[in-house]
Coordinates of C-alpha atoms in Angstrom, one line a residue:
Chain A
M1 CA 12.7 1.8 -5.5
H2 CA 9.7 0.1 -3.8
E3 CA 9.9 -2.5 -6.5
V4 CA 12.7 -4.1 -4.4
D5 CA 10.4 -4.5 -1.4
M6 CA 7.6 -5.7 -3.7
T7 CA 10.0 -8.3 -5.1
K8 CA 10.8 -9.4 -1.5
C9 CA 7.1 -9.8 -0.8
L10 CA 6.7 -11.9 -4.0
L11 CA 9.7 -14.1 -3.1
I12 CA 8.1 -14.7 0.4
S13 CA 4.9 -15.8 -1.3
L14 CA 6.8 -18.0 -3.8
N15 CA 8.8 -19.7 -1.0
E16 CA 5.6 -20.3 0.9
W17 CA 4.1 -21.8 -2.3
R18 CA 7.0 -24.2 -2.5
D19 CA 6.8 -25.1 1.2
R20 CA 3.1 -25.8 1.0
R21 CA 3.7 -28.4 -1.7
E22 CA 4.6 -31.9 -0.7
D23 CA 6.5 -32.2 -4.1
T24 CA 9.7 -30.3 -3.6
S25 CA 10.9 -31.0 -7.1
A26 CA 8.9 -28.1 -8.5
M27 CA 10.9 -25.9 -10.8
V28 CA 9.2 -22.6 -11.5
E29 CA 9.4 -21.5 -15.1
T30 CA 7.2 -18.4 -15.2
V31 CA 5.5 -16.3 -12.6
H32 CA 2.5 -14.4 -14.1
L33 CA 1.5 -11.1 -12.4
D34 CA -1.4 -8.9 -13.1
V35 CA -0.5 -5.3 -12.4
G36 CA -3.0 -2.5 -12.6
R37 CA -2.1 0.8 -14.2
F38 CA -3.3 2.6 -11.1
T39 CA -0.6 1.3 -8.8
C40 CA 2.9 2.6 -8.2
V41 CA 4.5 -0.4 -9.9
E42 CA 6.8 0.1 -12.8
P43 CA 6.7 -3.3 -14.6
D44 CA 10.1 -3.1 -16.1
Q45 CA 11.7 -2.3 -12.8
L46 CA 9.9 -5.1 -11.1
V47 CA 11.2 -7.6 -13.7
T48 CA 14.7 -6.2 -13.3
T49 CA 14.7 -6.5 -9.5
Y50 CA 13.1 -9.9 -9.8
N51 CA 15.9 -11.2 -12.1
A52 CA 18.5 -9.8 -9.7
A53 CA 16.8 -11.2 -6.6
V54 CA 16.4 -14.8 -7.8
Q55 CA 20.1 -15.3 -8.8
G56 CA 21.5 -18.2 -6.8
T57 CA 18.1 -19.1 -5.4
W58 CA 15.9 -22.0 -6.3
L59 CA 14.0 -19.6 -8.5
D60 CA 17.2 -18.8 -10.6
G61 CA 16.2 -19.1 -14.3
S62 CA 12.6 -18.4 -13.7
R63 CA 10.8 -15.6 -15.6
L64 CA 8.5 -12.9 -14.4
T65 CA 5.8 -11.8 -16.9
I66 CA 3.5 -8.9 -16.2
T67 CA 0.1 -8.3 -17.7
E68 CA -0.9 -4.7 -17.3
I69 CA -4.5 -4.1 -16.4
P70 CA -6.1 -0.9 -17.6
F71 CA -7.3 1.8 -15.2
V72 CA -11.0 2.0 -15.5
G73 CA -13.4 4.1 -13.5
R74 CA -17.2 4.1 -13.4
C75 CA -19.2 7.3 -13.4
L76 CA -21.8 7.0 -10.7
I77 CA -24.1 9.6 -12.5
C78 CA -24.6 7.7 -15.8
N79 CA -23.0 4.4 -14.9
G80 CA -20.7 4.5 -17.9
T81 CA -17.1 3.4 -17.6
Y82 CA -14.2 5.6 -18.5
D83 CA -10.4 6.0 -18.6
P84 CA -9.5 8.4 -15.8
V85 CA -6.7 10.8 -16.9
P86 CA -4.9 13.4 -14.9
E87 CA -5.6 16.0 -17.5
N88 CA -9.2 15.7 -16.5
A89 CA -8.4 15.3 -12.8
Y90 CA -9.5 11.7 -13.1
R91 CA -13.1 12.9 -13.4
S92 CA -15.6 11.2 -15.7
P93 CA -15.7 12.9 -19.1
C94 CA -19.4 12.2 -19.5
C95 CA -20.7 13.9 -16.4
D96 CA -17.6 15.5 -14.9
H97 CA -18.1 13.4 -11.8
P98 CA -15.2 12.7 -9.3
L99 CA -13.5 9.3 -9.4
E100 CA -15.6 7.3 -7.0
E101 CA -15.7 3.7 -8.2
I102 CA -12.6 2.1 -9.6
V103 CA -13.5 -0.9 -11.8
S104 CA -9.9 -2.0 -12.5
G105 CA -6.4 -0.8 -12.3
R106 CA -5.6 -1.5 -8.6
E107 CA -4.5 -5.1 -9.3
L108 CA -1.3 -6.3 -7.7
R109 CA -1.9 -10.0 -8.2
I110 CA 0.2 -13.1 -8.5
R111 CA -2.1 -14.7 -11.0
S112 CA -0.4 -18.0 -11.6
I113 CA 2.8 -20.0 -11.7
D114 CA 4.0 -22.2 -14.5
Y115 CA 6.2 -25.0 -13.2
R116 CA 7.7 -28.4 -14.0
S117 CA 7.7 -31.2 -11.6
D118 CA 9.4 -34.6 -11.6
A119 CA 6.6 -35.9 -9.3
A120 CA 4.0 -34.7 -11.7
A121 CA 5.8 -36.1 -14.7
A122 CA 5.8 -39.5 -13.0
L123 CA 2.0 -39.3 -13.0
E124 CA 2.0 -38.7 -16.7
S125 CA 0.2 -41.9 -17.4
A126 CA -2.8 -40.3 -15.9
P127 CA -4.6 -38.7 -18.8
I128 CA -5.1 -35.2 -17.3
Q129 CA -3.2 -33.2 -14.8
R130 CA -6.0 -31.4 -13.2
Q131 CA -5.5 -27.7 -12.6
R132 CA -6.4 -26.0 -9.5
Chain B
M1 CA -1.1 -39.0 -24.9
P2 CA -3.3 -36.5 -26.7
P3 CA -1.6 -34.2 -29.3
L4 CA -0.1 -31.0 -27.9
P5 CA -2.0 -27.8 -28.8
L6 CA -0.2 -25.6 -31.3
S7 CA -1.3 -22.4 -29.6
P8 CA 1.3 -20.4 -27.7
L9 CA 2.3 -21.9 -24.4
Q10 CA 0.7 -19.5 -22.0
S11 CA -2.7 -19.3 -23.7
S12 CA -2.8 -23.1 -23.8
V13 CA -2.5 -23.4 -20.1
S14 CA -4.3 -20.2 -19.1
A15 CA -7.0 -20.2 -16.4
E16 CA -9.4 -18.7 -18.9
T17 CA -9.3 -21.5 -21.4
N18 CA -9.3 -24.3 -18.7
T19 CA -7.1 -26.3 -21.1
P20 CA -5.4 -29.1 -19.2
A21 CA -1.7 -29.0 -19.0
F22 CA 0.5 -32.0 -19.5
A23 CA 3.5 -32.7 -17.5
M24 CA 6.1 -33.9 -20.0
H25 CA 6.2 -31.1 -22.5
M26 CA 4.1 -28.4 -20.9
P27 CA 4.6 -26.7 -17.6
L28 CA 1.9 -27.1 -15.1
E29 CA 0.0 -24.1 -13.9
D30 CA -1.0 -23.3 -10.4
T31 CA -3.5 -20.4 -10.2
L32 CA -2.8 -18.4 -7.1
G33 CA -4.7 -15.1 -7.4
L34 CA -2.7 -14.0 -4.4
N35 CA -1.9 -10.3 -3.7
L36 CA 1.6 -9.4 -4.7
L37 CA 2.0 -7.7 -1.4
A38 CA 0.5 -10.6 0.6
A39 CA 3.5 -10.9 2.8
N40 CA 3.3 -7.2 3.8
N41 CA -0.4 -7.3 4.1
H42 CA -0.2 -10.3 6.4
Q43 CA 2.2 -8.5 8.7
A44 CA 0.0 -5.4 8.5
E45 CA -2.9 -7.4 9.7
H46 CA -0.8 -8.8 12.5
N47 CA 0.2 -5.3 13.6
N48 CA -3.5 -4.2 13.4
E49 CA -4.4 -7.1 15.8
H50 CA -1.9 -5.7 18.2
F51 CA -3.4 -2.3 17.9
Q52 CA -6.9 -3.7 18.6
S53 CA -5.7 -5.7 21.6
W54 CA -4.0 -2.6 23.0
D55 CA -7.2 -0.6 22.2
L56 CA -5.3 2.2 20.5
L57 CA -5.8 4.2 17.3
C58 CA -3.0 4.1 14.8
L59 CA -2.6 6.9 12.2
N60 CA -0.1 6.7 9.3
L61 CA 1.2 10.2 8.4
M62 CA 2.5 10.5 4.9
S63 CA 3.7 13.4 2.7
S64 CA 6.6 14.6 0.5
P65 CA 9.8 15.6 2.4
G66 CA 9.3 18.9 4.1
A67 CA 5.5 19.1 3.9
G68 CA 5.5 19.5 7.7
K69 CA 4.8 16.1 9.3
T70 CA 7.2 16.7 12.2
A71 CA 6.2 20.3 12.6
L72 CA 2.5 19.3 12.8
L73 CA 3.4 16.7 15.5
E74 CA 5.4 19.3 17.4
R75 CA 2.2 21.3 17.7
S76 CA -0.4 18.5 18.0
L77 CA 1.3 16.3 20.5
P78 CA 1.5 19.0 23.3
A79 CA -2.1 20.1 22.5
L80 CA -3.5 16.6 22.7
A81 CA -1.2 15.4 25.6
R82 CA -3.7 16.7 28.3
E83 CA -6.4 14.3 27.2
L84 CA -4.6 11.5 25.3
S85 CA -1.7 9.2 25.9
M86 CA 0.4 9.0 22.8
A87 CA 3.6 7.6 21.2
V88 CA 5.3 8.1 17.9
L89 CA 7.0 5.7 15.5
E90 CA 9.4 7.9 13.5
G91 CA 10.4 6.7 10.1
D92 CA 13.6 8.3 8.8
M93 CA 15.9 7.1 6.1
T94 CA 19.3 7.6 7.8
T95 CA 19.0 10.0 10.6
Q96 CA 17.3 10.4 14.0
L97 CA 16.9 14.2 13.5
D98 CA 13.1 14.1 13.5
A99 CA 13.0 11.7 16.5
D100 CA 15.3 14.1 18.4
R101 CA 13.0 17.0 17.6
L102 CA 9.9 15.2 18.9
E103 CA 11.6 13.8 22.0
T104 CA 11.9 17.4 23.3
V105 CA 8.1 17.5 23.3
G106 CA 8.0 14.9 26.0
I107 CA 6.2 12.1 24.0
P108 CA 7.9 8.7 23.6
V109 CA 9.4 8.4 20.2
V110 CA 10.8 5.2 18.6
P111 CA 13.0 6.0 15.6
I112 CA 12.9 3.5 12.7
T113 CA 15.8 4.2 10.4
T114 CA 14.8 2.6 7.1
G115 CA 18.3 2.6 5.5
R116 CA 17.8 3.0 1.8
A117 CA 14.1 2.1 1.9
C118 CA 11.9 5.0 0.9
H119 CA 8.9 4.0 3.0
L120 CA 7.9 2.1 6.1
D121 CA 6.6 -1.4 5.6
A122 CA 4.7 -3.5 8.0
A123 CA 7.7 -5.5 9.1
M124 CA 9.6 -2.3 10.0
V125 CA 6.6 -1.0 12.0
S126 CA 6.5 -4.4 13.7
G127 CA 10.1 -4.0 14.7
G128 CA 9.3 -0.5 16.0
L129 CA 6.5 -1.9 18.1
K130 CA 8.8 -4.3 19.8
L131 CA 11.2 -1.4 20.7
L132 CA 8.2 0.6 21.9
Q133 CA 7.1 -2.3 24.2
Q134 CA 10.5 -2.2 25.8
R135 CA 9.9 1.4 26.9
L136 CA 6.2 1.3 27.8
D137 CA 3.0 -0.7 28.0
P138 CA 1.2 0.1 24.7
S139 CA -2.2 -0.8 26.2
A140 CA -1.8 2.5 28.2
L141 CA -1.8 4.4 24.9
D142 CA -4.7 6.0 23.1
L143 CA -3.0 7.1 20.0
L144 CA 0.0 5.8 18.0
L145 CA 1.3 8.1 15.3
V146 CA 3.5 6.6 12.6
E147 CA 5.4 9.2 10.8
N148 CA 6.3 7.7 7.4
V149 CA 9.4 8.5 5.3
G150 CA 8.9 11.7 3.3
N151 CA 7.7 10.4 -0.1
L152 CA 4.5 10.7 -2.1
V153 CA 4.9 7.5 -4.1
C154 CA 6.0 4.4 -2.2
P155 CA 4.3 4.6 1.2
A156 CA 0.9 4.7 -0.6
E157 CA 1.0 0.9 -1.5
F158 CA 2.4 -0.4 1.8
D159 CA -0.1 -0.8 4.6
V160 CA 1.4 -0.9 8.1
G161 CA -1.7 -1.9 9.9
E162 CA -2.9 1.6 10.5
H163 CA -6.6 2.5 11.1
H164 CA -6.3 5.6 8.9
K165 CA -4.0 7.1 6.4
V166 CA -3.3 10.8 6.8
A167 CA -1.7 12.7 3.9
L168 CA -0.1 16.1 4.2
L169 CA 0.3 18.5 1.3
S170 CA 1.9 21.9 1.8
V171 CA 0.7 24.9 -0.2
T172 CA 4.2 25.5 -1.6
E173 CA 4.0 22.2 -3.4
G174 CA 1.4 23.4 -5.9
D175 CA -2.2 22.5 -6.6
D176 CA -1.4 19.8 -9.1
K177 CA 0.2 17.4 -6.7
P178 CA -3.0 15.4 -6.0
L179 CA -3.1 14.7 -9.8
K180 CA 0.6 13.8 -10.1
Y181 CA 0.5 11.5 -7.1
P182 CA -3.0 10.3 -7.2
L183 CA -2.6 7.1 -5.3
M184 CA -1.4 8.8 -2.2
F185 CA -4.4 11.1 -2.2
R186 CA -6.9 8.4 -3.3
N187 CA -5.9 6.2 -0.3
A188 CA -5.8 9.0 2.3
D189 CA -8.8 9.2 4.7
V190 CA -7.8 12.8 5.6
V191 CA -5.7 15.3 3.8
L192 CA -4.1 18.2 5.7
I193 CA -3.2 21.2 3.5
T194 CA -0.3 22.6 5.5
K195 CA 1.6 25.9 5.7
V196 CA -1.6 27.9 4.9
D197 CA 0.0 30.9 6.7
L198 CA 2.1 31.3 3.5
L199 CA -1.0 31.6 1.2
P200 CA -0.8 35.5 1.1
H201 CA 2.6 35.2 -0.4
L202 CA 2.0 32.5 -3.0
P203 CA 0.2 32.4 -6.4
V204 CA -1.5 29.2 -5.3
D205 CA -5.3 28.6 -5.2
V206 CA -6.2 26.5 -2.2
A207 CA -9.7 25.9 -3.7
A208 CA -7.9 24.2 -6.7
I209 CA -6.0 22.0 -4.3
R210 CA -9.2 21.0 -2.6
R211 CA -10.9 20.4 -5.9
N212 CA -8.1 18.2 -7.2
I213 CA -8.1 16.1 -4.0
H214 CA -11.9 15.6 -4.2
S215 CA -11.7 14.8 -7.9
I216 CA -9.5 11.8 -7.1
N217 CA -11.0 11.1 -3.7
P218 CA -14.5 12.5 -3.1
N219 CA -14.7 11.0 0.4
A220 CA -11.5 12.6 1.8
T221 CA -11.8 14.9 4.7
V222 CA -9.7 18.0 3.8
I223 CA -8.4 20.4 6.6
E224 CA -6.3 23.5 6.1
V225 CA -3.7 23.9 8.8
S226 CA -0.7 26.0 9.8
A227 CA 1.7 24.6 12.4
L228 CA 3.2 28.0 12.6
T229 CA 0.1 30.0 13.5
G230 CA -2.0 27.2 14.8
E231 CA -4.7 27.9 12.3
G232 CA -6.9 24.8 11.6
L233 CA -5.3 22.6 14.3
D234 CA -8.5 22.6 16.3
A235 CA -10.4 21.1 13.3
W236 CA -7.6 18.5 12.8
H237 CA -7.7 17.6 16.5
I238 CA -11.5 17.2 16.4
W239 CA -11.0 14.8 13.5
V240 CA -8.5 12.8 15.6
R241 CA -10.9 12.6 18.5
Q242 CA -13.8 11.5 16.2
A243 CA -11.5 8.8 14.7
L244 CA -10.8 7.6 18.3
A245 CA -14.4 7.7 19.2
S246 CA -15.7 5.9 16.1
R247 CA -13.0 3.3 16.5
T248 CA -14.2 2.6 20.0
T249 CA -17.8 2.3 19.1
T250 CA -17.0 -0.4 16.5
T251 CA -15.5 -2.7 19.1
P252 CA -17.7 -5.9 19.3
A253 CA -18.7 -5.4 22.9
L254 CA -20.2 -2.0 22.2
A255 CA -21.6 -2.9 18.8
T256 CA -23.8 -5.6 20.3
A257 CA -24.9 -3.5 23.2

């Protein structure tokens, strides 16, 4: 159940995000994660542990959404990309080369946070809330 | 105020489209691009800074339960003790049994009972380092061995600040394990195939184990060992000495010399 510890790490980062902001009225609606398929994260378990962990905290009611990123390797013989599978020992099907370069699939990323903010709403007369 | 886009909420505020978000009806978006494990990684970097300042090499030993991490240390610690000053951080879920075994070897051991956690994280190792400092001056050490909790899944994602990851795989576990637990063997710098003294009694092909490890991690060093007969331990100890030496030569003072 390493998802529990991953959730703890995520909450530390979210608390730091709140503390960095001068505007303390921010209410997080959705936290978007990118999770590669070549990680030991089970997305459903991460959502379950997140929902349990935020109860009674300032993040209560927020949602975690996870976008899974495919596992893609690159064959260093022919430079083609491929889907590494255990049935083929993760080797490239084109040239039977070992898995050297991983193009994607190792992502464990807090991509973005959707939030509402009283302070930002007060600035609504400004035409555009610039994104970071 | 401009009309709200009719597209779904998330796509209308996604980083890719760069569509502005509006405060009243739409949530704002803050793009972080931060590692999910940033908190652990930050603590791991902090641990590693300690290791650098103490000028020691830290190895993180990982395997399934019963692959022989403690048995390996029972052989390696006495063999290396003549030339190296060492200590062990011993991760164990609920007991101190492994720590008790290693203490009889005469090497300082700090037990870290992880409770229900199935791996060591950087904060637990940091706690272990504080206990270690109460017993000795870490700058007198050459080598710090972290024996992780027996598990082929969770420890693979949690750096503790180590210089190298060492994975153990016993021949009784079968040659398919590198394919079933690819992350562990992908991330390992060296893989020790243990209990090779049992090979005559098993229908297992050690060449297949090697091939599977190298399919998922072509750069891994693979060494066959037996803690019972001592076979292969010399090669493993040579690897440890080389890791120590190569770490020393990359210190800034020597690199610029």
